[in-house]
PDB file of C-alpha atoms in Angstrom:
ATOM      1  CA  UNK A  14    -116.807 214.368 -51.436  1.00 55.00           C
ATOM      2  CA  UNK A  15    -117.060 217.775 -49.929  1.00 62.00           C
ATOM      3  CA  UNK A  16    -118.639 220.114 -52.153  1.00 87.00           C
ATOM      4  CA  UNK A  17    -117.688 223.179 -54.466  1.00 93.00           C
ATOM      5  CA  UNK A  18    -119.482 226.294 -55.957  1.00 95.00           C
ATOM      6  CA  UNK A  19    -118.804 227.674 -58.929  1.00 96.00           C
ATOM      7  CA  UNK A  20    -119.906 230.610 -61.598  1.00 97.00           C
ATOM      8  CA  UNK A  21    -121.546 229.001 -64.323  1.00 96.00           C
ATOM      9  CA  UNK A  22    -119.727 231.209 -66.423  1.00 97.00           C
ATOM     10  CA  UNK A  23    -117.309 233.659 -66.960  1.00 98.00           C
ATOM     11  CA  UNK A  24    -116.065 235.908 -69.946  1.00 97.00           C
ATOM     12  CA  UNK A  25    -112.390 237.839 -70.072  1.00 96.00           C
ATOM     13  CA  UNK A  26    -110.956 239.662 -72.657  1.00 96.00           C
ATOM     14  CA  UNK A  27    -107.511 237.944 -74.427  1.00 97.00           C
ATOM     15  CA  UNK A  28    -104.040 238.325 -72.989  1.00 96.00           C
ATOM     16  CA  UNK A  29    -105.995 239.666 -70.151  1.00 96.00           C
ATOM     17  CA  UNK A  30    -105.669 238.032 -66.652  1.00 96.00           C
ATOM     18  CA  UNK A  31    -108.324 235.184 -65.095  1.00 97.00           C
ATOM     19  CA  UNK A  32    -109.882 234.651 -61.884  1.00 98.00           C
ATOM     20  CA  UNK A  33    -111.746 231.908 -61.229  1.00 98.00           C
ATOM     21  CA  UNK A  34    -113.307 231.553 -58.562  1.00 98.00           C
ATOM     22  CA  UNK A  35    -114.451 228.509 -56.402  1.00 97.00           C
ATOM     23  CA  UNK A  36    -116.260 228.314 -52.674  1.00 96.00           C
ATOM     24  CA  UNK A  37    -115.581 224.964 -50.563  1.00 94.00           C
ATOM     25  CA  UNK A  38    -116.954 226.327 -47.202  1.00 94.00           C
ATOM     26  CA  UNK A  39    -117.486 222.408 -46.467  1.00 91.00           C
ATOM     27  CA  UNK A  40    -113.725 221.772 -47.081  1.00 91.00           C
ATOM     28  CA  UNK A  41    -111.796 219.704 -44.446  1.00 87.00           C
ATOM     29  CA  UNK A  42    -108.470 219.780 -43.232  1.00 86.00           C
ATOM     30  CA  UNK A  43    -107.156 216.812 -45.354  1.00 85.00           C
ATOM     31  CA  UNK A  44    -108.779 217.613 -48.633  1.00 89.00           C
ATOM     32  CA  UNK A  45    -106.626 218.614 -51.530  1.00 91.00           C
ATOM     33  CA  UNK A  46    -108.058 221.340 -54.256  1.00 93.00           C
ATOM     34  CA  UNK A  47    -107.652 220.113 -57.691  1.00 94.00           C
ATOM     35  CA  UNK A  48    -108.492 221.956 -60.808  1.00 97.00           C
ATOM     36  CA  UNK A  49    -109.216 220.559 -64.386  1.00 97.00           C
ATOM     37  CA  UNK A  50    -110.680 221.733 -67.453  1.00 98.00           C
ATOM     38  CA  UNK A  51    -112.253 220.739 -70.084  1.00 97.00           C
ATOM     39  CA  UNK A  52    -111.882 222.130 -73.505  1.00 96.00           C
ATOM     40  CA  UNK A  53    -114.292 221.522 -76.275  1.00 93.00           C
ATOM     41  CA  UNK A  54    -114.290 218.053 -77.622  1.00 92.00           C
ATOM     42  CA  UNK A  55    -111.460 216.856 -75.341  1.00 95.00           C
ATOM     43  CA  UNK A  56    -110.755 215.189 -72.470  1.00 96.00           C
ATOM     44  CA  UNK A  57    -110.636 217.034 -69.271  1.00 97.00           C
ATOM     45  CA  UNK A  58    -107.153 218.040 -68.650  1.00 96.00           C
ATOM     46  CA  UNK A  59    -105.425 218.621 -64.935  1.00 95.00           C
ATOM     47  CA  UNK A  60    -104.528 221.782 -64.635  1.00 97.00           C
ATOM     48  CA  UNK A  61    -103.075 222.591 -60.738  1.00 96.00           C
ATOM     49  CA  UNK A  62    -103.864 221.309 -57.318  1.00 94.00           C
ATOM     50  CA  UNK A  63    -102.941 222.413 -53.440  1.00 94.00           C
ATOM     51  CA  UNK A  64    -103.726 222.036 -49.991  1.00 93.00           C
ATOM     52  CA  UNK A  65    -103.072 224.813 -48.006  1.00 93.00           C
ATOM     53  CA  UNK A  66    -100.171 227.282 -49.944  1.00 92.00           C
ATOM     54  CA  UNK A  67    -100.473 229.184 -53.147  1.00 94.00           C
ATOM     55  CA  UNK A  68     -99.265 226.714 -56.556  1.00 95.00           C
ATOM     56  CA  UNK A  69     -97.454 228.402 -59.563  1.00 96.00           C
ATOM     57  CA  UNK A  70     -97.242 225.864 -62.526  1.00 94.00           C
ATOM     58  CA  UNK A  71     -96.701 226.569 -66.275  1.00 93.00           C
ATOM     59  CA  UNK A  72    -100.452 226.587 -66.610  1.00 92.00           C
ATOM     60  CA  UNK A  73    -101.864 228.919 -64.251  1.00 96.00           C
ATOM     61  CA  UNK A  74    -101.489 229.442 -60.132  1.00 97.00           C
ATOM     62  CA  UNK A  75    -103.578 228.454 -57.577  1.00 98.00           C
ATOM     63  CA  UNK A  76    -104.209 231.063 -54.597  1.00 98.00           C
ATOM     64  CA  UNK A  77    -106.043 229.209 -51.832  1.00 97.00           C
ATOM     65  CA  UNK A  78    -107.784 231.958 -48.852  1.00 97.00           C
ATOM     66  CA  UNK A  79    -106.110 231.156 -45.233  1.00 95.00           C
ATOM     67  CA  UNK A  80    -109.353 229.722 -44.237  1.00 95.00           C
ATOM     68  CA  UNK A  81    -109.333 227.546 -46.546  1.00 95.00           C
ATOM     69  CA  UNK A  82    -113.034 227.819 -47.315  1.00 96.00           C
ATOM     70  CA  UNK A  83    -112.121 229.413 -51.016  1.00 97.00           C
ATOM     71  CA  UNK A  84    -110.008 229.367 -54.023  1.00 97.00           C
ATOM     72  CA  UNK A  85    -108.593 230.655 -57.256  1.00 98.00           C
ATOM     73  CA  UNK A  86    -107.555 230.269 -60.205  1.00 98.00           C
ATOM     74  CA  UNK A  87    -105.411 232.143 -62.064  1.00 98.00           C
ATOM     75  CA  UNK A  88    -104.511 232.092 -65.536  1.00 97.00           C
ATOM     76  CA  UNK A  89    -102.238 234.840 -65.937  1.00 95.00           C
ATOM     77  CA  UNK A  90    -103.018 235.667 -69.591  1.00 95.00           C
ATOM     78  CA  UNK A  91    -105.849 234.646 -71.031  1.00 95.00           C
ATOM     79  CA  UNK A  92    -105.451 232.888 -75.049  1.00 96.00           C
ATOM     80  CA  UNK A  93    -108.081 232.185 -76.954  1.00 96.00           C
ATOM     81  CA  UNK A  94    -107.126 228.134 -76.497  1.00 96.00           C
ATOM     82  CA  UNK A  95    -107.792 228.815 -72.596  1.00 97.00           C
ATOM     83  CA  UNK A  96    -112.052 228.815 -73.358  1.00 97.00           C
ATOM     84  CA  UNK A  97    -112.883 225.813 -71.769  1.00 97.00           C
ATOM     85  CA  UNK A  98    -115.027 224.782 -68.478  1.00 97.00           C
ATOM     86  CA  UNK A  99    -113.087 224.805 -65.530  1.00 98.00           C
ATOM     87  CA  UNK A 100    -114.070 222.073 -62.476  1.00 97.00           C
ATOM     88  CA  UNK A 101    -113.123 223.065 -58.740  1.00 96.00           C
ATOM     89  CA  UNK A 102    -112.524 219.968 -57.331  1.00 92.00           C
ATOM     90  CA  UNK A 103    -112.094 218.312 -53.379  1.00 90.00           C
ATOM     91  CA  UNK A 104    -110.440 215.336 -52.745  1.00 85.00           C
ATOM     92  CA  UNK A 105    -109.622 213.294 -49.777  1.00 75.00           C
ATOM     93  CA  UNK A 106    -108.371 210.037 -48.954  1.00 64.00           C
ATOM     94  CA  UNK A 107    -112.134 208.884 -48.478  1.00 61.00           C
ATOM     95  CA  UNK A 108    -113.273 208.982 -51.709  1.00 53.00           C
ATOM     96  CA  UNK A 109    -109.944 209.348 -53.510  1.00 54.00           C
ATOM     97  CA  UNK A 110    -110.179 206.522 -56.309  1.00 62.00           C
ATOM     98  CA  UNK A 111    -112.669 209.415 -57.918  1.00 74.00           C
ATOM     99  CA  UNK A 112    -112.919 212.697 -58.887  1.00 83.00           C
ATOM    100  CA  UNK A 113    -116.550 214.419 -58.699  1.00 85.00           C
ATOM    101  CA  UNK A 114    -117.209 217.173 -61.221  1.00 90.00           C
ATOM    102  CA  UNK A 115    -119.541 219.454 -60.992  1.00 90.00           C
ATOM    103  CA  UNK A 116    -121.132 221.441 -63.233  1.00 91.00           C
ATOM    104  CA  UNK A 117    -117.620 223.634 -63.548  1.00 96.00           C
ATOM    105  CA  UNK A 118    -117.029 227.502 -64.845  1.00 97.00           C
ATOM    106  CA  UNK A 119    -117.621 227.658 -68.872  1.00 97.00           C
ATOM    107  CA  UNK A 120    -114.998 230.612 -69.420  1.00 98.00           C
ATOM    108  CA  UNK A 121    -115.067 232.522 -72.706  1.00 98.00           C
ATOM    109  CA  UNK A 122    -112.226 234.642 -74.197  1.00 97.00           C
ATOM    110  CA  UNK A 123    -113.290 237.754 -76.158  1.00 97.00           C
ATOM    111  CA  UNK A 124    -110.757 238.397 -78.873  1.00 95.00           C
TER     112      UNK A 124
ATOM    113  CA  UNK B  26     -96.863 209.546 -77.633  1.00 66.00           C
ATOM    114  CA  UNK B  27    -100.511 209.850 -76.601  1.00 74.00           C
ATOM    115  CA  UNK B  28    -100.854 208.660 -72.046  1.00 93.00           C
ATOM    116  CA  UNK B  29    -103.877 207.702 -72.654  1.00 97.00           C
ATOM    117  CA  UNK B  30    -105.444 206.415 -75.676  1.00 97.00           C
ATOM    118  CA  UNK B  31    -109.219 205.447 -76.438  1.00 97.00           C
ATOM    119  CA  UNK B  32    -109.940 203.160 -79.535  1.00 97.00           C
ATOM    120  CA  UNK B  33    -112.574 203.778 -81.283  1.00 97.00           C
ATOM    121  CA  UNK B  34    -113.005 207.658 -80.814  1.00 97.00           C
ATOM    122  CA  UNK B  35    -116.527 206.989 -82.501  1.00 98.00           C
ATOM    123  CA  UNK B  36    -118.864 204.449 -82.254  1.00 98.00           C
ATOM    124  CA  UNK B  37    -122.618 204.161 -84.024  1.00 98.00           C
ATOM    125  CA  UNK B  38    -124.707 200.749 -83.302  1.00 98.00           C
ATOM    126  CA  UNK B  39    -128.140 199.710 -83.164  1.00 98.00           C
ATOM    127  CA  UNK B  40    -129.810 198.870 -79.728  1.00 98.00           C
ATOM    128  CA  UNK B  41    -129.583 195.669 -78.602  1.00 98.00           C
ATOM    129  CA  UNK B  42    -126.310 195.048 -79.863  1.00 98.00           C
ATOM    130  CA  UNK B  43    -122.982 194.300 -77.539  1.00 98.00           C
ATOM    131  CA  UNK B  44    -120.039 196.323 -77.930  1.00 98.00           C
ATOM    132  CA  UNK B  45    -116.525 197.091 -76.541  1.00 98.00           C
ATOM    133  CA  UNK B  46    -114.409 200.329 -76.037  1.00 98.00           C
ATOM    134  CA  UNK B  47    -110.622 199.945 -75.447  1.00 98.00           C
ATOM    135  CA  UNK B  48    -108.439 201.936 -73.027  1.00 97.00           C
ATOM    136  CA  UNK B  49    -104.732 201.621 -72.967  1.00 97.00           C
ATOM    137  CA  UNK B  50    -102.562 203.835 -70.749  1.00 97.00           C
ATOM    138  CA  UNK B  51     -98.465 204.216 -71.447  1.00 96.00           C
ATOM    139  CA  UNK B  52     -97.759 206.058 -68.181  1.00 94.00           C
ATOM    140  CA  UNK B  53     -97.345 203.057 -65.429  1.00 92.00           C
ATOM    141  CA  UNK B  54    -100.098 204.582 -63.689  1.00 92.00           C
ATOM    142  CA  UNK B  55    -101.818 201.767 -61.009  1.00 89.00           C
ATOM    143  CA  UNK B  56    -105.224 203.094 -61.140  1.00 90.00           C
ATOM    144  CA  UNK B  57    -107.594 203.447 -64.333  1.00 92.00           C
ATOM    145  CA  UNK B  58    -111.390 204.824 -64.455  1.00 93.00           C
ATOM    146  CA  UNK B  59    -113.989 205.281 -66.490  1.00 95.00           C
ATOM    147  CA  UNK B  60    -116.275 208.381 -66.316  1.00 95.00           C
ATOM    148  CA  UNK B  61    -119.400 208.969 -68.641  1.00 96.00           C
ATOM    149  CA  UNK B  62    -120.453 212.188 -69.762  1.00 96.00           C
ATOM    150  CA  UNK B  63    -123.733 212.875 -70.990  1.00 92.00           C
ATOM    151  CA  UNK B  64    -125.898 214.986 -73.234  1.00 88.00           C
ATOM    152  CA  UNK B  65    -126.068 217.529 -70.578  1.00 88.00           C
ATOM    153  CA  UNK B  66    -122.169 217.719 -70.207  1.00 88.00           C
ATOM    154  CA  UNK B  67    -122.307 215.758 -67.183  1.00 90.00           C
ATOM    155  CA  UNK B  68    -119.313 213.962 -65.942  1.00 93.00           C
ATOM    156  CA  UNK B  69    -119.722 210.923 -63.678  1.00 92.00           C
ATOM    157  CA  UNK B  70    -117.549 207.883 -62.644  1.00 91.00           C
ATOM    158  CA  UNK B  71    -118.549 204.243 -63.534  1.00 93.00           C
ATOM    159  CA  UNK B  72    -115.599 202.491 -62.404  1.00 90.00           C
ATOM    160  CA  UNK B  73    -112.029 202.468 -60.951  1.00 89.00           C
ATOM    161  CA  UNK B  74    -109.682 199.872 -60.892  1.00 88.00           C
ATOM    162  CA  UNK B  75    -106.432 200.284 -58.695  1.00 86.00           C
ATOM    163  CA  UNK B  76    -103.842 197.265 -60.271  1.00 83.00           C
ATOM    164  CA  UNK B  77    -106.646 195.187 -62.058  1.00 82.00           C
ATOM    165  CA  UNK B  78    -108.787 194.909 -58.743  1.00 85.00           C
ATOM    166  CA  UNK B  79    -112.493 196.836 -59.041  1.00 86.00           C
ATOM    167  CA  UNK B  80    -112.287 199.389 -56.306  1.00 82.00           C
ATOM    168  CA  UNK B  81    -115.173 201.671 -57.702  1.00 79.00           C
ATOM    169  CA  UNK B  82    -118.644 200.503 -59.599  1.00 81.00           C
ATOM    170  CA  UNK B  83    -120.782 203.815 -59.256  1.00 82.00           C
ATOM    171  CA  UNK B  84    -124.529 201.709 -59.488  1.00 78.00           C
ATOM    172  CA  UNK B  85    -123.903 201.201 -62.965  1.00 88.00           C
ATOM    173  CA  UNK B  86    -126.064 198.654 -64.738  1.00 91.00           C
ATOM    174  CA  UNK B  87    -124.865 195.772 -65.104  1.00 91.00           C
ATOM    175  CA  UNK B  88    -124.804 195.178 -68.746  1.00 96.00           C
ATOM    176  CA  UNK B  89    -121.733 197.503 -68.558  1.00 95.00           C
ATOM    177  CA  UNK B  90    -118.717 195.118 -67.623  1.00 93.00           C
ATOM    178  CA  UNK B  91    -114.949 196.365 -67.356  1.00 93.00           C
ATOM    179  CA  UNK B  92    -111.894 194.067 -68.185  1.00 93.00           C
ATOM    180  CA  UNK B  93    -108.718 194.856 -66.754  1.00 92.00           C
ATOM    181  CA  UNK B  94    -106.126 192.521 -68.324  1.00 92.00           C
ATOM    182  CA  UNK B  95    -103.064 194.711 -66.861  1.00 92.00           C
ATOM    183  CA  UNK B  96    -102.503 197.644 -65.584  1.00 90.00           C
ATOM    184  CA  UNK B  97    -102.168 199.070 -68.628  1.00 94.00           C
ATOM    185  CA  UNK B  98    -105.732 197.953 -69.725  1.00 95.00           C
ATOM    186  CA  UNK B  99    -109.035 198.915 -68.910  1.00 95.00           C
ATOM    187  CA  UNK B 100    -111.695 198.289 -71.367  1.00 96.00           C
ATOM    188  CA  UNK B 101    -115.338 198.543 -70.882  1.00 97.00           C
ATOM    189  CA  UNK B 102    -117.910 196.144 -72.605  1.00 97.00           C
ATOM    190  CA  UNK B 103    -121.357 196.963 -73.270  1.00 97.00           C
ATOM    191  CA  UNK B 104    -124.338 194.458 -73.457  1.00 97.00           C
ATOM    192  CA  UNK B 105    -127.584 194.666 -74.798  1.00 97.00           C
ATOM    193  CA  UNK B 106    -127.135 198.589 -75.875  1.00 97.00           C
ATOM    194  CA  UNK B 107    -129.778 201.216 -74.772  1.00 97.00           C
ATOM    195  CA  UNK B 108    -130.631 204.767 -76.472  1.00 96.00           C
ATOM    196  CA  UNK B 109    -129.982 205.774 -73.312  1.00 94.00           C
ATOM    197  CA  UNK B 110    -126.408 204.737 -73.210  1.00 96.00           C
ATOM    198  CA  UNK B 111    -125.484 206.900 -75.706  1.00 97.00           C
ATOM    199  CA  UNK B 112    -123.064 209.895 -74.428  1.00 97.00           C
ATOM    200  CA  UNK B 113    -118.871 210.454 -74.555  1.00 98.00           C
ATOM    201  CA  UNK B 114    -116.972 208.014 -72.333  1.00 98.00           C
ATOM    202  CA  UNK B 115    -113.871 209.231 -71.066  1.00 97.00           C
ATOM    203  CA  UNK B 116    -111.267 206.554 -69.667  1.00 97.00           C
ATOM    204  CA  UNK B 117    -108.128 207.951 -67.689  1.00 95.00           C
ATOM    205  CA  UNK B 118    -105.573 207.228 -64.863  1.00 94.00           C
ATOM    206  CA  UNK B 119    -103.553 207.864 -62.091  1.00 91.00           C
ATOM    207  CA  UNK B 120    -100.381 207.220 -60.279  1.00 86.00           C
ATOM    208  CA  UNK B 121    -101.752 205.848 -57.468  1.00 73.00           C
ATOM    209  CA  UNK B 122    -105.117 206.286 -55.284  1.00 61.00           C
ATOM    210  CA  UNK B 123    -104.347 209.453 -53.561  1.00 68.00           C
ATOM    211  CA  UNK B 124    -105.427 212.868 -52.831  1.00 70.00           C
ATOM    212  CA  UNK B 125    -102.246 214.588 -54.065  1.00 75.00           C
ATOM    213  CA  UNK B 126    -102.325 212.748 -57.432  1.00 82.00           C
ATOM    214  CA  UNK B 127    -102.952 213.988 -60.961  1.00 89.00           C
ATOM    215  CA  UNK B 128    -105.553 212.200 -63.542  1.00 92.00           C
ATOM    216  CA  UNK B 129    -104.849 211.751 -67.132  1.00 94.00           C
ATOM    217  CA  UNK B 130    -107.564 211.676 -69.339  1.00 96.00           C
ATOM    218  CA  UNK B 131    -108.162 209.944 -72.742  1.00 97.00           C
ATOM    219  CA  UNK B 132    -109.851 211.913 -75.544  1.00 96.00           C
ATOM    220  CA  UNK B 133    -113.248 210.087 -74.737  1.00 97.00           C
ATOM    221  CA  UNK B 134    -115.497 207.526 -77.391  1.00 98.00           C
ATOM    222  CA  UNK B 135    -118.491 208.964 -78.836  1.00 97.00           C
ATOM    223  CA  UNK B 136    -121.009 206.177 -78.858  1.00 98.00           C
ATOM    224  CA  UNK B 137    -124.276 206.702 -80.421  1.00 97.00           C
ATOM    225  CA  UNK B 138    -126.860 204.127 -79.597  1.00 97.00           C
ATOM    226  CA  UNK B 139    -129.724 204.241 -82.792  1.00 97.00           C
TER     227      UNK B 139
END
């Protein structure tokens, strides 16, 4: 699996917007983005995934750079349930029975 | 109605002993893995299963054996239990092997190996 870089962690103020960022400079042309996260105690928890276009769900949106090489996510106003680490993930049709984590984004929210 | 459910959520044993954690998945998903994730927060695959056949076994020892009975079912059994494997195992699933799918994780089991 190609691989991702993220910030090891991030802090943003409630009801205040979220970008979180994610580098796949390795990315090929057939490899979808997925992110998850993980809140404490719990299960990690899909949260959007694209390929080339910018993704709008109820959760967040996904803006992907033209290149490809980058991404972000977006939570457009940050609650205090939102704290959680967030994984940047690749996958492709090589490797697609599994998703590789990494070590993910541990985002705060600041009352 | 909970997609994926984990039984038990906690488990404490001695070492040496054999044990078994259950995963049962209400979504009619094909595919079902287990991932372990460790003291460090770590999360790694062990196995995948796409409709009861092992597709994925990550070098995990061999003293950890999963059952697929259905595709519904995916339970792991551990043998001859280490310190080491103590950490949160997460089970979960998909609708098919795939790129452009979604995974649905189960709330994980806590086992504690004393």
């Amino acid at each position: 699996d190609a691989k991702t870089t993220q910030p090891n962690s991030m802090e943003s103020n409630e009801e205040e917007p979220v970008h979180l960022p994610c580098n796949h400079s390795t990315i090929s042309g057939t490899d979808y983005i997925h992110w998850y996260r993980q809140l404490p105690s719990q299960g990690p928890e899909y949260v959007i995934h694209g390929l080339t276009s910018n993704v709008n769900n109820r959760m967040a949106s996904l803006a992907i750079a033209e290149d490809r090489k980058s991404s972000t996510l977006i939570l457009h106003r940050a609650t205090l349930r939102d704290a959680a680490v967030y994984y940047c993930i690749l996958r492709d049709d090589f490797g697609n029975e599994k998703l590789t984590f990494g070590t993910g984004t541990r985002l705060t929210i600041i009352p | 109605d909970t997609a994926v459910s984990q039984t038990p959520k906690y488990l404490v044993t001695q070492m040496g002993n054999d044990k078994s954690i259950k995963c049962e998945q209400n979504l009619g998903h094909d595919t079902m893995y287990w991932y372990k994730q460790d003291s460090k927060k770590f999360l790694k695959i062990m196995f995948s299963y796409n409709n009861k056949e092992l597709i994925i076994n990550e070098t995990v020892p061999n003293r950890f054996s999963p059952k697929s009975p259905d595709k519904a079912h995916l339970n792991l059994h551990i043998n001859s239990l280490e310190l080491g494997d103590s950490a949160v195992y997460f089970c979960a699933s998909s609708a098919h092997n795939g790129r452009n799918t979604e995974a649905f994780f189960g709330q994980g089991t806590r086992l504690t190996v004393v």
